[in-house]
PDB file of C-alpha atoms and ligand atoms in Angstrom:
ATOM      1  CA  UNK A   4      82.700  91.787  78.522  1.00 80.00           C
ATOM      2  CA  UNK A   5      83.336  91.701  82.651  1.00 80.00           C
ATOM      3  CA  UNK A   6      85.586  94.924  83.546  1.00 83.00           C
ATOM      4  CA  UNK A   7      89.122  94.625  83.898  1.00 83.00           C
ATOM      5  CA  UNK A   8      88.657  96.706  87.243  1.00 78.00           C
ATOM      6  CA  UNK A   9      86.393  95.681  89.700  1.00 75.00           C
ATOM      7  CA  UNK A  10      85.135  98.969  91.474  1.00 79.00           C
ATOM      8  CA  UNK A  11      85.358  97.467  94.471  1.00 81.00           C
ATOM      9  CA  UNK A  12      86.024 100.538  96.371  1.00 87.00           C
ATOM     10  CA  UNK A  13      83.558 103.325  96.505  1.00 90.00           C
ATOM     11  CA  UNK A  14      86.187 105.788  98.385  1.00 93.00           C
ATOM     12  CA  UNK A  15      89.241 106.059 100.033  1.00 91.00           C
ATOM     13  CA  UNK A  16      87.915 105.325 103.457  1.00 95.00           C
ATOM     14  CA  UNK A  17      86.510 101.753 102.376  1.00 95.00           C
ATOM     15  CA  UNK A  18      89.001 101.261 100.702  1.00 92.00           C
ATOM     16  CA  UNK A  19      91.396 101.562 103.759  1.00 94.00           C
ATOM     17  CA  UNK A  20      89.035  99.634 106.150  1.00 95.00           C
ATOM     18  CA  UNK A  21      89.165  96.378 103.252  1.00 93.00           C
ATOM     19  CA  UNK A  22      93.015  96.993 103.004  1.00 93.00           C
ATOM     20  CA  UNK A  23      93.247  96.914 106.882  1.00 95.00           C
ATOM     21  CA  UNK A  24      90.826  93.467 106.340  1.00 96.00           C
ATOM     22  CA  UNK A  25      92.716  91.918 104.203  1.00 95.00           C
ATOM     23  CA  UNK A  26      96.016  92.243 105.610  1.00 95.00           C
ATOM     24  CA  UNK A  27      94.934  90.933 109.061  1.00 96.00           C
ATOM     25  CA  UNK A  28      93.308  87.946 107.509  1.00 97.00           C
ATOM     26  CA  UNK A  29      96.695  87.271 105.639  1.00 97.00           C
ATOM     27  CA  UNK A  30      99.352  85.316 107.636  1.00 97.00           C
ATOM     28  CA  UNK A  31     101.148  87.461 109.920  1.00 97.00           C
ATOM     29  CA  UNK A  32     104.630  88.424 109.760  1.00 97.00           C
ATOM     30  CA  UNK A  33     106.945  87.314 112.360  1.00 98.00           C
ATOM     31  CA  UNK A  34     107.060  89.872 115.072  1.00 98.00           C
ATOM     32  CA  UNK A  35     111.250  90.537 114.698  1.00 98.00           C
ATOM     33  CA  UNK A  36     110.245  91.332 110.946  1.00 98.00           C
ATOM     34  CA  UNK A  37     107.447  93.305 111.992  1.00 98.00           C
ATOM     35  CA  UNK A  38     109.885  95.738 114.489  1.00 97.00           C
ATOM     36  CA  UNK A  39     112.218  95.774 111.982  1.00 97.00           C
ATOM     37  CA  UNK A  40     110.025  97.291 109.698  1.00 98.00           C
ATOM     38  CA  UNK A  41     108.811  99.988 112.785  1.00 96.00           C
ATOM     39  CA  UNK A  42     112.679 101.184 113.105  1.00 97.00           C
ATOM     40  CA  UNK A  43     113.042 100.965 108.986  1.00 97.00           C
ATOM     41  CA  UNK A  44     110.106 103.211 108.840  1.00 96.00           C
ATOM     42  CA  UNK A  45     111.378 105.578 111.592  1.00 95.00           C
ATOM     43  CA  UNK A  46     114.657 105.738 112.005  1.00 86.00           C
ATOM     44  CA  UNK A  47     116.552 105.169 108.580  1.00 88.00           C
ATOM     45  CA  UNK A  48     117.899 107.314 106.073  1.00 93.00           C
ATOM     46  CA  UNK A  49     114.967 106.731 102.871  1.00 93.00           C
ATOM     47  CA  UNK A  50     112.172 105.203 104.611  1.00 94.00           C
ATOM     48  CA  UNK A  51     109.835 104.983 101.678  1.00 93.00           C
ATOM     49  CA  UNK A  52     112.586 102.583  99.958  1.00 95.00           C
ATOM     50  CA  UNK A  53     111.060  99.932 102.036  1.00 97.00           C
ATOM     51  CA  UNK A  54     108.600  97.304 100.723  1.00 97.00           C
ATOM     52  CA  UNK A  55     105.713  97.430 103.076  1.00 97.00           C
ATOM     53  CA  UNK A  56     104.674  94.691 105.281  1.00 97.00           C
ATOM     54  CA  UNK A  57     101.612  93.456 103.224  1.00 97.00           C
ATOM     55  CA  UNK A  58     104.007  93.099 100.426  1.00 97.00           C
ATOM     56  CA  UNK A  59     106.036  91.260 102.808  1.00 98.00           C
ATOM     57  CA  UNK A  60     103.364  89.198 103.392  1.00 98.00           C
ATOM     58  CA  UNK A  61     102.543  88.390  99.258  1.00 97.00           C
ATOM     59  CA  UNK A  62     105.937  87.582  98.374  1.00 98.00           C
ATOM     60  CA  UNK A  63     106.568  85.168 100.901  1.00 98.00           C
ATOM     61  CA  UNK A  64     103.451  83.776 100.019  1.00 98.00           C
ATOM     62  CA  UNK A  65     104.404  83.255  96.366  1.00 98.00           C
ATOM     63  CA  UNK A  66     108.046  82.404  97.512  1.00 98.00           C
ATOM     64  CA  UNK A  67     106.647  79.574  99.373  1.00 98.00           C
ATOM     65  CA  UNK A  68     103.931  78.797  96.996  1.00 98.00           C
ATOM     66  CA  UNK A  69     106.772  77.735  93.880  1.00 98.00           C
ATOM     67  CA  UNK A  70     108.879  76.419  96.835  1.00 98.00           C
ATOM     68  CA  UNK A  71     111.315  78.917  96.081  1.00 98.00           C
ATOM     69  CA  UNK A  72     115.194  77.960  97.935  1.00 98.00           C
ATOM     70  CA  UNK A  73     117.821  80.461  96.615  1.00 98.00           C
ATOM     71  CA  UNK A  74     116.924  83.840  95.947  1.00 98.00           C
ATOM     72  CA  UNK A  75     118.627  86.583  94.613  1.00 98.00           C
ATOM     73  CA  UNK A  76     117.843  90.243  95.721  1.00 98.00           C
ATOM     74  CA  UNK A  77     118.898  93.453  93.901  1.00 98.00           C
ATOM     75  CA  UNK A  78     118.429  96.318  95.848  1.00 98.00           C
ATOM     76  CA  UNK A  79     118.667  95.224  99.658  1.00 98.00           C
ATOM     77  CA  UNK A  80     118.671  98.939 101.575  1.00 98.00           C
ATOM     78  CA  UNK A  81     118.632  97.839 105.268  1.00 98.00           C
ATOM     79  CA  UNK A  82     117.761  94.283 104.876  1.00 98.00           C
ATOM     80  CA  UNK A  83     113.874  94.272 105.454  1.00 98.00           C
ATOM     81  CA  UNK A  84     113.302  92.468 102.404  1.00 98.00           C
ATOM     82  CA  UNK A  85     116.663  90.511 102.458  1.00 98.00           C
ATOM     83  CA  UNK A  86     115.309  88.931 105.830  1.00 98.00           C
ATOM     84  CA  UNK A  87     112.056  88.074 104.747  1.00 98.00           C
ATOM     85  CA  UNK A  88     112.855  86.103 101.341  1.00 98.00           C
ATOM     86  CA  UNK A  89     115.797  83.989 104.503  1.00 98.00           C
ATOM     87  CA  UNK A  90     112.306  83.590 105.910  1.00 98.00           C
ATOM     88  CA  UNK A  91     110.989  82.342 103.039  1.00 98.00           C
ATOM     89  CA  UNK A  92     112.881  79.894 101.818  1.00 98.00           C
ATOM     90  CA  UNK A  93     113.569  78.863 105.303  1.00 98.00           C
ATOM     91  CA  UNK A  94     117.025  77.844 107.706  1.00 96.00           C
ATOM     92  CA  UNK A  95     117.974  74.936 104.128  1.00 97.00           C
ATOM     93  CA  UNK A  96     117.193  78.004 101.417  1.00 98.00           C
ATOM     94  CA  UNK A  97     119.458  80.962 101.224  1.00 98.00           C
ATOM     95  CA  UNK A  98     119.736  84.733  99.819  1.00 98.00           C
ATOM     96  CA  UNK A  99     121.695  86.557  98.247  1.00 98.00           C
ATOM     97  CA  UNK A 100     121.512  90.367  97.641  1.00 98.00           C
ATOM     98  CA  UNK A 101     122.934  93.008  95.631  1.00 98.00           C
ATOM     99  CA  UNK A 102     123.710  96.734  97.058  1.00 98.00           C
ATOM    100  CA  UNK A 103     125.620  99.475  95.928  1.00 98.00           C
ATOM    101  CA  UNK A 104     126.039 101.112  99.541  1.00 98.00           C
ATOM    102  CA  UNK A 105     128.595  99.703 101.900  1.00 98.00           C
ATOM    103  CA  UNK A 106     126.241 101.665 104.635  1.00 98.00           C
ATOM    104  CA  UNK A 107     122.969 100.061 104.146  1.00 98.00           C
ATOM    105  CA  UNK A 108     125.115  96.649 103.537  1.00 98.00           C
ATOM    106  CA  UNK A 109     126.407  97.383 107.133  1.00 98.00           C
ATOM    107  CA  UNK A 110     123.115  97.952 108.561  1.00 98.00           C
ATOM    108  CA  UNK A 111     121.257  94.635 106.713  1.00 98.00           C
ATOM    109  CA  UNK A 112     124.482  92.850 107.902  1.00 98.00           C
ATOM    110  CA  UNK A 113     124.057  93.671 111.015  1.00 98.00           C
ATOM    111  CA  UNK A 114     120.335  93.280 111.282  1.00 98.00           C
ATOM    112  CA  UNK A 115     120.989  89.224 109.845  1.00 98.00           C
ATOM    113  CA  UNK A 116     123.297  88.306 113.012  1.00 98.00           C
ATOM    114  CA  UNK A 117     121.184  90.337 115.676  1.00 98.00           C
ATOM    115  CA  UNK A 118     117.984  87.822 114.124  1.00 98.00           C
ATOM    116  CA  UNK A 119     120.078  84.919 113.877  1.00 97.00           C
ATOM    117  CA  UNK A 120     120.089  84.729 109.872  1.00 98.00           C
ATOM    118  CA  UNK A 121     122.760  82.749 108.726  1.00 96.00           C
ATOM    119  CA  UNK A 122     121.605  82.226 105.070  1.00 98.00           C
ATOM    120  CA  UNK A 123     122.207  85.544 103.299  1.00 98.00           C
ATOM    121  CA  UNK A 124     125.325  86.553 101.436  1.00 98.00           C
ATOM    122  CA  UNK A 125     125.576  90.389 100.940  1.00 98.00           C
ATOM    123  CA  UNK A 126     127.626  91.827  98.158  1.00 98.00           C
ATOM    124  CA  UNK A 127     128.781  95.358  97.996  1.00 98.00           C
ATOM    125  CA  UNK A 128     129.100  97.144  94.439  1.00 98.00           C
ATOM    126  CA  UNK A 129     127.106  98.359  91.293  1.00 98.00           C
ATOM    127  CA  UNK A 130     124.536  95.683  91.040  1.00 98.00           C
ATOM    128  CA  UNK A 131     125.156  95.591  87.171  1.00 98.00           C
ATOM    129  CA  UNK A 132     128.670  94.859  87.653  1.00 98.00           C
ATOM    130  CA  UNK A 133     127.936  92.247  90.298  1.00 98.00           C
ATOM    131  CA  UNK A 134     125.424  90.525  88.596  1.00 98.00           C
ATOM    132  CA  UNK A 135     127.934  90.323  85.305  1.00 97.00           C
ATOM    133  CA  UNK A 136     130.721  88.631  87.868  1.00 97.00           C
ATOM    134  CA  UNK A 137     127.821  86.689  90.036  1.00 98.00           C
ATOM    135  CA  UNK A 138     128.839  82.847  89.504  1.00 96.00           C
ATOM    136  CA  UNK A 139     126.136  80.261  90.967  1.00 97.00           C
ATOM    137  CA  UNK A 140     126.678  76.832  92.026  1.00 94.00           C
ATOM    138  CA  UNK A 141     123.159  76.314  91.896  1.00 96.00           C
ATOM    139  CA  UNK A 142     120.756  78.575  89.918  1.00 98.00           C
ATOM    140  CA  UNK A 143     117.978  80.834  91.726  1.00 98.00           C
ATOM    141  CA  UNK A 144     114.488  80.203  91.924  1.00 98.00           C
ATOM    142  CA  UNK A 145     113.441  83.951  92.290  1.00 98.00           C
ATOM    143  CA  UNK A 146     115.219  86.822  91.365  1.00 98.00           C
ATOM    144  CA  UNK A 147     113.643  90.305  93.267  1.00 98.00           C
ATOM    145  CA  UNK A 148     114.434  93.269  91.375  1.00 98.00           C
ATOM    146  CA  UNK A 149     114.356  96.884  93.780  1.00 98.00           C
ATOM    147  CA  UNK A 150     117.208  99.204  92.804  1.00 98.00           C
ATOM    148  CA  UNK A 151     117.493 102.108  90.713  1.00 98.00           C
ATOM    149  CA  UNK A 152     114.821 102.092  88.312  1.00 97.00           C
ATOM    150  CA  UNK A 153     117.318 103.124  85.245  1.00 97.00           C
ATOM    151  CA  UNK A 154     118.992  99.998  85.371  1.00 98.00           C
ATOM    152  CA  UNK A 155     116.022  97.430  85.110  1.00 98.00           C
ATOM    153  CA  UNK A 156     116.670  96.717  81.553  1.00 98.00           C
ATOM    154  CA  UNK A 157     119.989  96.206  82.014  1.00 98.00           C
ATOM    155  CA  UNK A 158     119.837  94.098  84.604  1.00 98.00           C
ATOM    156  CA  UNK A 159     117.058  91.854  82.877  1.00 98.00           C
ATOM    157  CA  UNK A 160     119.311  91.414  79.886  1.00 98.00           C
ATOM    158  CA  UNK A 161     122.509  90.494  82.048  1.00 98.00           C
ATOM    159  CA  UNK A 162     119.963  87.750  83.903  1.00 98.00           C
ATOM    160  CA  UNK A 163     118.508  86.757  81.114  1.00 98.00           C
ATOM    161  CA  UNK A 164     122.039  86.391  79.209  1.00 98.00           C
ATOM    162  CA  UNK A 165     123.206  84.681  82.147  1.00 98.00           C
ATOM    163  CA  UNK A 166     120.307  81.938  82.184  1.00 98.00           C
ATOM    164  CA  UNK A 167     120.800  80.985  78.874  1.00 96.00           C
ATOM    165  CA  UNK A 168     119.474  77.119  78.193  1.00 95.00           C
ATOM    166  CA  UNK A 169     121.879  74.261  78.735  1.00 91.00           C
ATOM    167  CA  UNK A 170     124.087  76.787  79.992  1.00 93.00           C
ATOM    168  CA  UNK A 171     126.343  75.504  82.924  1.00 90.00           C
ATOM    169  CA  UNK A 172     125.990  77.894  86.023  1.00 92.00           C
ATOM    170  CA  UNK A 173     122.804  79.689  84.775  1.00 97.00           C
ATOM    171  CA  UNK A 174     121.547  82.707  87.138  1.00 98.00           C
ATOM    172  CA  UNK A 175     118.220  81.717  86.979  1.00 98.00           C
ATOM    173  CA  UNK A 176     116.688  77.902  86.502  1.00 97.00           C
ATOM    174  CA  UNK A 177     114.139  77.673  84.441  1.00 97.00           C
ATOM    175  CA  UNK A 178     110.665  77.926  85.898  1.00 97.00           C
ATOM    176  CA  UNK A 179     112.549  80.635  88.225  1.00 98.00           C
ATOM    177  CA  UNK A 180     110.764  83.892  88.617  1.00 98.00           C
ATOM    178  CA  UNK A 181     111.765  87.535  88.537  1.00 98.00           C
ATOM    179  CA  UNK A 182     109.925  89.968  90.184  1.00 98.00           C
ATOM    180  CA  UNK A 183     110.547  93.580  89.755  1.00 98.00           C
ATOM    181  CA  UNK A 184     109.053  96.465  92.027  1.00 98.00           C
ATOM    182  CA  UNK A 185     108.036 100.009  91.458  1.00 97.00           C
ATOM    183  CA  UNK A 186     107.251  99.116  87.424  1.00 98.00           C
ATOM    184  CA  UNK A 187     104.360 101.769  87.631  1.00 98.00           C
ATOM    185  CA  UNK A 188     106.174 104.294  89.746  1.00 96.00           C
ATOM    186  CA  UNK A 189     102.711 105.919  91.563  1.00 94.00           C
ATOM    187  CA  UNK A 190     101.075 105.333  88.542  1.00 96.00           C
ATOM    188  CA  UNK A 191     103.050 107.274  85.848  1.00 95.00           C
ATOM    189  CA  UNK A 192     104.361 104.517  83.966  1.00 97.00           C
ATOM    190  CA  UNK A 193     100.560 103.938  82.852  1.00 97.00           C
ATOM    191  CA  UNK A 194      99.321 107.906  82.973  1.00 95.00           C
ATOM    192  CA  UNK A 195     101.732 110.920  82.223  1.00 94.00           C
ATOM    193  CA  UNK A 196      98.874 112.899  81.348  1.00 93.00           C
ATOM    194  CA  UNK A 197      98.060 115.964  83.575  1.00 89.00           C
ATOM    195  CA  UNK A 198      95.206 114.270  84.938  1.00 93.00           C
ATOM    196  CA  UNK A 199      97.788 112.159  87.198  1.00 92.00           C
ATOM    197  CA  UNK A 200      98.791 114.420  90.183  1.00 91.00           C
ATOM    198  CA  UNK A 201     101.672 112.011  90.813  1.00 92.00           C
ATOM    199  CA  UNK A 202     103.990 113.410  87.807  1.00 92.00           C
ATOM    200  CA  UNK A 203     104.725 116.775  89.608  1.00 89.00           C
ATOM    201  CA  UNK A 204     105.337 115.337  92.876  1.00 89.00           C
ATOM    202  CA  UNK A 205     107.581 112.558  91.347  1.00 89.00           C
ATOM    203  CA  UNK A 206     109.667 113.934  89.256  1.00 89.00           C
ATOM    204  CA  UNK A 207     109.879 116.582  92.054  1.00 88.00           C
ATOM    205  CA  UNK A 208     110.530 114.369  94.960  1.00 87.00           C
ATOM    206  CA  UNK A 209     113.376 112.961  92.523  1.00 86.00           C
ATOM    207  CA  UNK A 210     114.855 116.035  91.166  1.00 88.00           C
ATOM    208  CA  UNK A 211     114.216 114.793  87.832  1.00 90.00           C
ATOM    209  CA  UNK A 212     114.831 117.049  84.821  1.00 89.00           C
ATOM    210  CA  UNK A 213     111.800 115.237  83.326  1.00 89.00           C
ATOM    211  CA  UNK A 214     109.117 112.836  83.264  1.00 90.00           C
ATOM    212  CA  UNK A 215     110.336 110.835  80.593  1.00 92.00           C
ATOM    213  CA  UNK A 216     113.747 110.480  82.521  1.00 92.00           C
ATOM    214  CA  UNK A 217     111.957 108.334  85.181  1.00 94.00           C
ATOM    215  CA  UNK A 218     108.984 106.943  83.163  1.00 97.00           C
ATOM    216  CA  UNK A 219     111.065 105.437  80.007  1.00 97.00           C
ATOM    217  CA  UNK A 220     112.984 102.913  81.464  1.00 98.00           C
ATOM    218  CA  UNK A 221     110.199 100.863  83.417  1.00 98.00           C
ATOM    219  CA  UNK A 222     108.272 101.374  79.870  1.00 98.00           C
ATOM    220  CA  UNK A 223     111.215  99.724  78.539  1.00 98.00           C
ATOM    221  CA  UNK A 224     111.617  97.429  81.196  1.00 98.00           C
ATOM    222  CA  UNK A 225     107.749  96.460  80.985  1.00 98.00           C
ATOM    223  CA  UNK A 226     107.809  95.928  77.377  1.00 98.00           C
ATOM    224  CA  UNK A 227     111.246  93.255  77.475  1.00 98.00           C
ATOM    225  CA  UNK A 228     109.192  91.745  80.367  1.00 98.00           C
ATOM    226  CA  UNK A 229     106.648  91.406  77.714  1.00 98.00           C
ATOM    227  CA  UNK A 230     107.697  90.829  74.184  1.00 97.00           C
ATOM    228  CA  UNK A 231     111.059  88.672  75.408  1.00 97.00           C
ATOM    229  CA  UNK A 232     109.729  84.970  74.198  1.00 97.00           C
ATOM    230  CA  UNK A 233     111.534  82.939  77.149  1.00 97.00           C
ATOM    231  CA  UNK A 234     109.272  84.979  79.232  1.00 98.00           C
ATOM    232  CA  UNK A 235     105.492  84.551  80.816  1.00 98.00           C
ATOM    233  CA  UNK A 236     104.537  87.704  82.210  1.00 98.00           C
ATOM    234  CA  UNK A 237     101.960  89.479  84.160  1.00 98.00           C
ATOM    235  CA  UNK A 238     102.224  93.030  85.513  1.00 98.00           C
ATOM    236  CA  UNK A 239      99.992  93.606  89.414  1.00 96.00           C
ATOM    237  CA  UNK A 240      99.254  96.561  89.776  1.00 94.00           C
ATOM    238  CA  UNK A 241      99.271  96.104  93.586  1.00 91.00           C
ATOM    239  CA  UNK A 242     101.417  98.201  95.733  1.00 92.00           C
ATOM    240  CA  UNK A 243     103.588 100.465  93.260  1.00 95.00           C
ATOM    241  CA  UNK A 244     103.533  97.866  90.509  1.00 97.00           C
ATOM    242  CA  UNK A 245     104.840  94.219  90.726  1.00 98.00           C
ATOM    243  CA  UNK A 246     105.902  93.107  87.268  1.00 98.00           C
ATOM    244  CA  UNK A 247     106.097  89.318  87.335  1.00 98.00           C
ATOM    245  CA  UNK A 248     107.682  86.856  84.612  1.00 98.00           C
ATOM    246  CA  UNK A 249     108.380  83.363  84.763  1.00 98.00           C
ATOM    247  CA  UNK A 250     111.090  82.198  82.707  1.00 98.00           C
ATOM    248  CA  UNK A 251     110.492  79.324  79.892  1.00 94.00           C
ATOM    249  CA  UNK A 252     113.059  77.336  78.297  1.00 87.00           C
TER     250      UNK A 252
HETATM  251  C1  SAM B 301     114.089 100.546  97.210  1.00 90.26           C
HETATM  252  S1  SAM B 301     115.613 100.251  98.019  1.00 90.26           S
HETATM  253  C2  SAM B 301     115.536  98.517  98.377  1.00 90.26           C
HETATM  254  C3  SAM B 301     114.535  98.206  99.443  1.00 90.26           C
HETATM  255  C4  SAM B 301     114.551  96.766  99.892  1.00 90.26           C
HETATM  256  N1  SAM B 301     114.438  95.853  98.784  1.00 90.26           N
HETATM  257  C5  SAM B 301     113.392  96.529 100.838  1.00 90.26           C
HETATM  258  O1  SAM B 301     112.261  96.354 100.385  1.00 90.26           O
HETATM  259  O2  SAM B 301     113.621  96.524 102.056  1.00 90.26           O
HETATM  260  C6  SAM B 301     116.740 100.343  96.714  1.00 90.26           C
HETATM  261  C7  SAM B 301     118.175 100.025  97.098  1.00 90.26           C
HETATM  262  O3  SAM B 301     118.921  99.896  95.894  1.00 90.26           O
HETATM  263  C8  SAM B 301     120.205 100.404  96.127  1.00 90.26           C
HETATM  264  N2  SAM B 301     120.825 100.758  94.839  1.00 90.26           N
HETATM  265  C9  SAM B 301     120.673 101.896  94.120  1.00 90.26           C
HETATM  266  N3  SAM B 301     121.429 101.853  93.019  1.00 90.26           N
HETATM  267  C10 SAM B 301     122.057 100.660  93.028  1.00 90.26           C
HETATM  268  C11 SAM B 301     122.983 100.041  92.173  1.00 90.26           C
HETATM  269  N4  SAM B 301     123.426 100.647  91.068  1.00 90.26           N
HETATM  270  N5  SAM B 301     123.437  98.820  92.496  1.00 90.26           N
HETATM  271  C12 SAM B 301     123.011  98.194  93.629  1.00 90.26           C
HETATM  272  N6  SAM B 301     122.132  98.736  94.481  1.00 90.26           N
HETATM  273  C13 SAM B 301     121.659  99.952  94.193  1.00 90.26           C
HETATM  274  C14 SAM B 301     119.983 101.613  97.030  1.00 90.26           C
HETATM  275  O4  SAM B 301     121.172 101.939  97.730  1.00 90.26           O
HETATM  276  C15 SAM B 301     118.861 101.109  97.926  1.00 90.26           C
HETATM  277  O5  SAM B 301     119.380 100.563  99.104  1.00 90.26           O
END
């Protein structure tokens, strides 16, 4: 049987020349998204919330690729990502995203009107309680999930609940995706053991009273992704974990 894991890569210095390759034979990122990213990654409050540019560059990829139009972002920080799904789905598509600080609201806010984006609707407030009084006219194509880990379940079940067959306003059409980052947290999702270095520094770098704390909600999270029926799902484990799942009816 072929490997599962092509060993592409026979160490870390290859592997960051065909990373380089591959993102500069990938279409480019506008150059306003590209400087915002520079001042996101120097100049803001949690820089490593960001999604990085090469991730930028997949999801708008995919985005375009299902012809995605109305998105729905949880988790917006300073608006990187908000700005590239309005890029997206383009000046007739539109975003909306979900954050729970009126600061990093302000700043994505602001960032929309200095770029001229007219097509994003930012709501301020626990994401679980504005996705339970979220009303659509129009469902979303894509739903991007990249808040606080704790809460993916929850906020699967709401979207799920809320994109119920037949239903009149569903979240999510069917054939709409939902794409959650961070599902292997630096790999310890898929390795607690001590072998993996990245437990220490994790649940240090969080202030975690445990492993388990930050591991056993993505496991749960992973597992609804997978064992839900309406669901078709594959888990990338590019960048810090992409679960994907298309919804079926
Ligand atoms: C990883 S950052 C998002 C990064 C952004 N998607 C990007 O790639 O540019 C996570 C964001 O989720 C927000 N957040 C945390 N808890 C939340 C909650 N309960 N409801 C809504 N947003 C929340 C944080 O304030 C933070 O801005």
């Amino acid at each position: 049987m072929k490997d599962n894991a092509a060993k592409l890569f026979p160490n870390p210095d290859t592997g960051a020349k065909v990373m380089e390759y591959s993102v500069a034979h990938s279409t480019p990122l506008p150059d306003w998204l590209v400087k915002y990213h520079d001042w996101g990654c120097s100049d803001t409050d949690v820089p490593n919330y960001l999604t990085s540019t090469y991730q930028a560059q997949t999801l708008i990829f995919l985005a375009r690729m299902m012809g995605a139009k109305r998105v729905l972002e949880i988790g917006v920080y300073i608006g990187f990502s908000t700005m590239f799904w309005s890029h997206a789905v383009g000046k007739d598509g539109s975003v909306t995203g979900l954050e729970l600080s009126d600061k990093y609201a302000g700043l994505a806010r602001k960032a929309c009107a200095e770029n001229k984006i007219d097509n994003v609707d930012i709501r301020v407030g626990d994401a679980v309680k504005s996705l339970e009084n979220l009303t659509v006219t129009e469902p979303f194509d894509l739903v991007f999930i990249d808040a606080n880990k704790e809460a993916y379940p929850e906020y699967l079940d709401i979207l799920l609940a809320k994109s119920q067959p037949g239903q009149a306003n569903r979240l999510l059409r069917a054939g709409g995706l939902i794409i959650a980052d961070n599902v292997l947290r630096s790999a310890i999702v898929a390795d607690d053991t001590e072998r993996n270095p990245n437990v220490a520094e994790i649940v240090g770098r969080h202030g975690a009273t445990s492993a388990e704390e930050l591991i056993e909600p993505l496991r749960r999270f992973n597992k609804k992704l997978l064992e839900q029926p309406r669901l078709e799902t594959v888990l990338l484990p590019l960048f810090d974990g992409l679960g994907m799942a298309s919804l079926k009816d």
